[in-house]
Coordinates of C-alpha atoms in Angstrom, one line a residue:
M1 CA 66.5 -85.8 -114.8
E2 CA 69.0 -83.1 -115.6
T3 CA 68.4 -83.7 -119.3
A4 CA 64.6 -83.3 -119.0
D5 CA 65.1 -80.0 -117.1
I6 CA 67.5 -78.7 -119.7
L7 CA 65.1 -79.6 -122.6
D8 CA 62.2 -78.1 -120.6
H9 CA 64.1 -74.9 -120.2
L10 CA 65.0 -74.7 -123.9
Q11 CA 61.5 -75.4 -124.9
K12 CA 60.1 -72.7 -122.5
T13 CA 62.6 -70.2 -123.8
S14 CA 61.7 -71.0 -127.4
A15 CA 58.0 -70.8 -126.6
Y16 CA 58.4 -67.4 -125.0
W17 CA 60.2 -66.0 -128.1
S18 CA 57.8 -67.7 -130.5
K19 CA 54.8 -66.3 -128.7
S20 CA 56.3 -62.8 -128.3
N21 CA 57.4 -62.6 -131.9
K22 CA 54.0 -63.8 -133.2
T23 CA 52.4 -60.9 -131.2
M24 CA 54.9 -58.4 -132.5
S25 CA 54.5 -59.6 -136.1
Q26 CA 50.7 -59.2 -135.8
M27 CA 51.2 -55.7 -134.5
L28 CA 53.6 -54.8 -137.4
K29 CA 51.1 -56.3 -139.9
G30 CA 48.4 -54.2 -138.2
L31 CA 50.5 -51.1 -139.0
I32 CA 50.1 -51.6 -142.7
I33 CA 47.1 -49.4 -143.0
P34 CA 48.6 -46.5 -141.0
F35 CA 51.8 -46.8 -143.0
S36 CA 49.8 -46.9 -146.2
L37 CA 47.9 -43.7 -145.1
L38 CA 51.3 -42.2 -144.2
A39 CA 52.5 -43.0 -147.8
I40 CA 49.5 -41.3 -149.3
V41 CA 50.0 -38.2 -147.1
K42 CA 53.7 -38.3 -148.0
V43 CA 52.8 -38.3 -151.7
S44 CA 50.3 -35.5 -151.2
F45 CA 52.9 -33.2 -149.4
L46 CA 55.7 -34.0 -151.8
T47 CA 53.9 -32.6 -154.8
D48 CA 56.9 -30.5 -155.7
K49 CA 59.0 -33.7 -156.2
I50 CA 56.3 -35.8 -157.8
S51 CA 55.2 -34.2 -161.1
S52 CA 52.5 -36.5 -162.4
I53 CA 49.9 -39.1 -161.3
G54 CA 52.1 -41.8 -162.9
S55 CA 55.0 -40.7 -160.7
A56 CA 52.8 -40.6 -157.6
L57 CA 51.5 -44.1 -158.4
S58 CA 55.0 -45.4 -159.0
Y59 CA 56.1 -43.9 -155.7
L60 CA 53.1 -45.5 -153.8
A61 CA 53.9 -48.9 -155.5
T62 CA 57.5 -48.6 -154.2
L63 CA 56.2 -47.9 -150.7
L64 CA 53.9 -50.9 -151.0
V65 CA 56.8 -53.1 -151.9
Y66 CA 58.6 -51.9 -148.7
L67 CA 55.5 -52.8 -146.7
V68 CA 55.4 -56.3 -148.3
I69 CA 59.1 -56.8 -147.4
I70 CA 58.3 -56.0 -143.8
V71 CA 55.3 -58.4 -143.8
I72 CA 57.6 -61.1 -145.4
Y73 CA 60.1 -60.5 -142.6
C74 CA 57.4 -60.9 -140.0
L75 CA 56.1 -64.1 -141.6
V76 CA 59.6 -65.6 -141.9
T77 CA 60.5 -64.7 -138.4
V78 CA 57.3 -66.4 -137.0
K79 CA 58.0 -69.5 -139.1
V80 CA 61.7 -69.6 -138.0
L81 CA 60.9 -69.3 -134.3
K82 CA 58.1 -71.9 -134.7
R83 CA 60.7 -74.3 -136.1
Q84 CA 63.0 -73.6 -133.1
L85 CA 60.1 -74.4 -130.8
E86 CA 59.5 -77.7 -132.6
I87 CA 63.1 -78.7 -132.1
F88 CA 62.7 -78.5 -128.3
T89 CA 59.2 -80.0 -128.2
I90 CA 60.2 -83.5 -127.4
N91 CA 58.4 -86.7 -128.4
S92 CA 58.6 -88.7 -125.2
N93 CA 57.8 -92.1 -126.9
G94 CA 61.3 -92.6 -128.4
N95 CA 64.7 -93.6 -127.2
L96 CA 66.5 -91.0 -125.0
K97 CA 69.8 -91.2 -126.9
E98 CA 68.0 -90.9 -130.2
T99 CA 66.0 -88.0 -128.9
L100 CA 69.1 -86.2 -127.7
K101 CA 71.0 -86.8 -130.9
N102 CA 68.1 -85.5 -133.0
T103 CA 67.6 -82.5 -130.8
I104 CA 71.2 -81.5 -130.8
T105 CA 71.6 -82.1 -134.6
D106 CA 68.4 -80.3 -135.5
F107 CA 69.3 -77.3 -133.3
K108 CA 72.8 -77.0 -134.9
R109 CA 71.3 -77.3 -138.4
F110 CA 68.6 -74.8 -137.4
Y111 CA 71.2 -72.3 -136.1
V112 CA 73.2 -72.3 -139.3
I113 CA 70.1 -71.9 -141.5
F114 CA 68.8 -69.2 -139.2
N115 CA 71.9 -67.2 -139.7
I116 CA 71.9 -67.7 -143.4
I117 CA 68.3 -66.6 -143.7
Y118 CA 68.9 -63.4 -141.6
F119 CA 72.2 -62.6 -143.3
F120 CA 70.1 -62.0 -146.4
L121 CA 66.8 -60.9 -144.8
Y122 CA 68.1 -58.3 -142.4
P123 CA 69.6 -55.9 -145.0
I124 CA 66.5 -56.0 -147.1
Y125 CA 64.3 -55.5 -144.0
Y126 CA 66.4 -52.6 -142.7
Y127 CA 66.4 -51.0 -146.1
A128 CA 62.6 -51.2 -146.4
V129 CA 62.2 -49.8 -142.9
I130 CA 64.6 -46.9 -143.5
K131 CA 62.9 -46.0 -146.8
L132 CA 59.4 -46.2 -145.3
I133 CA 60.1 -44.2 -142.2
I134 CA 62.4 -41.5 -143.5
I135 CA 60.3 -38.5 -144.6
N136 CA 62.5 -35.4 -144.6
W137 CA 66.0 -36.8 -144.6
A138 CA 67.2 -38.1 -147.9
P139 CA 70.5 -40.0 -147.4
S140 CA 72.5 -41.3 -150.3
L141 CA 72.0 -44.9 -151.4
N142 CA 75.6 -45.6 -150.2
N143 CA 74.8 -44.3 -146.7
I144 CA 71.5 -46.3 -146.6
L145 CA 73.4 -49.4 -147.6
L146 CA 76.1 -48.7 -145.1
I147 CA 73.5 -48.3 -142.3
C148 CA 71.8 -51.5 -143.4
G149 CA 75.1 -53.4 -143.4
V150 CA 76.0 -52.1 -139.9
L151 CA 72.6 -52.9 -138.6
T152 CA 72.8 -56.4 -140.1
V153 CA 76.2 -57.1 -138.5
V154 CA 75.1 -55.7 -135.1
S155 CA 71.8 -57.8 -135.3
L156 CA 73.7 -61.0 -136.2
A157 CA 76.3 -60.4 -133.5
L158 CA 73.8 -59.7 -130.8
G159 CA 71.8 -62.7 -131.9
H160 CA 74.9 -64.9 -131.7
V161 CA 75.6 -63.6 -128.2
Y162 CA 72.1 -64.3 -127.1
Y163 CA 72.1 -67.8 -128.5
K164 CA 75.5 -68.4 -126.9
L165 CA 74.2 -67.4 -123.5
K166 CA 70.8 -69.0 -123.7
Y167 CA 71.2 -72.0 -125.9
F168 CA 74.7 -73.1 -126.6
N169 CA 75.6 -73.7 -122.9
K170 CA 72.5 -75.9 -122.6
I171 CA 73.2 -77.7 -125.8
N172 CA 76.8 -78.4 -124.5
L173 CA 75.2 -79.9 -121.4
L174 CA 72.9 -82.1 -123.5
E175 CA 76.0 -83.3 -125.5
A176 CA 77.7 -84.2 -122.3
N177 CA 74.6 -86.1 -121.1
L178 CA 74.5 -87.9 -124.5
R179 CA 78.2 -88.9 -124.2
E180 CA 77.5 -90.3 -120.7
L181 CA 74.6 -92.3 -122.0
E182 CA 76.7 -93.6 -124.9
D183 CA 79.6 -94.4 -122.6
D184 CA 77.3 -96.3 -120.2
G185 CA 75.7 -98.2 -123.1
Y186 CA 72.2 -97.1 -122.2
N187 CA 69.5 -97.8 -124.7
L188 CA 66.5 -97.2 -122.4
P189 CA 63.2 -95.8 -123.5
N190 CA 62.8 -92.0 -123.2
T191 CA 61.9 -91.0 -119.7
L192 CA 61.5 -87.3 -120.4

């Protein structure tokens, strides 16, 4: 029964974040129009820096690329968290040992892929957000890249701490339960 409670807890935690992130992503995608209007206003007020219509269109296209990056970040995050939810949504028709093995293996694989994805996605996302939001301050490219790097490291570190607190302890308990099942030689149908 402890195994079922652990899996239920992991599934509920994943469902919460999946649902919350989906809502947040929809809100961010909803901000595309206001950000686009902001970009047009920004171009209008920066006439001293933009000398021609071609330059203005190029600037707007660049801002549109930043918006697309933010939308891609939202879509990837929704998909990643949906996958995490799928890992802990258990098929109760299988063998308990097999179910536990698959869940543990899938989560560990997911966690590695999750970190690889965000190792590359965070810096691009932060760069796009900084370039979109900053209106009056013009930091150098090196400073922006440094800020993106620091934000990426902080995000990955905080994510790791969160997963360590919320998931890894439960996964360790599942591994202990699996070892007990294997030591006892159980091959019972799943009772989750």
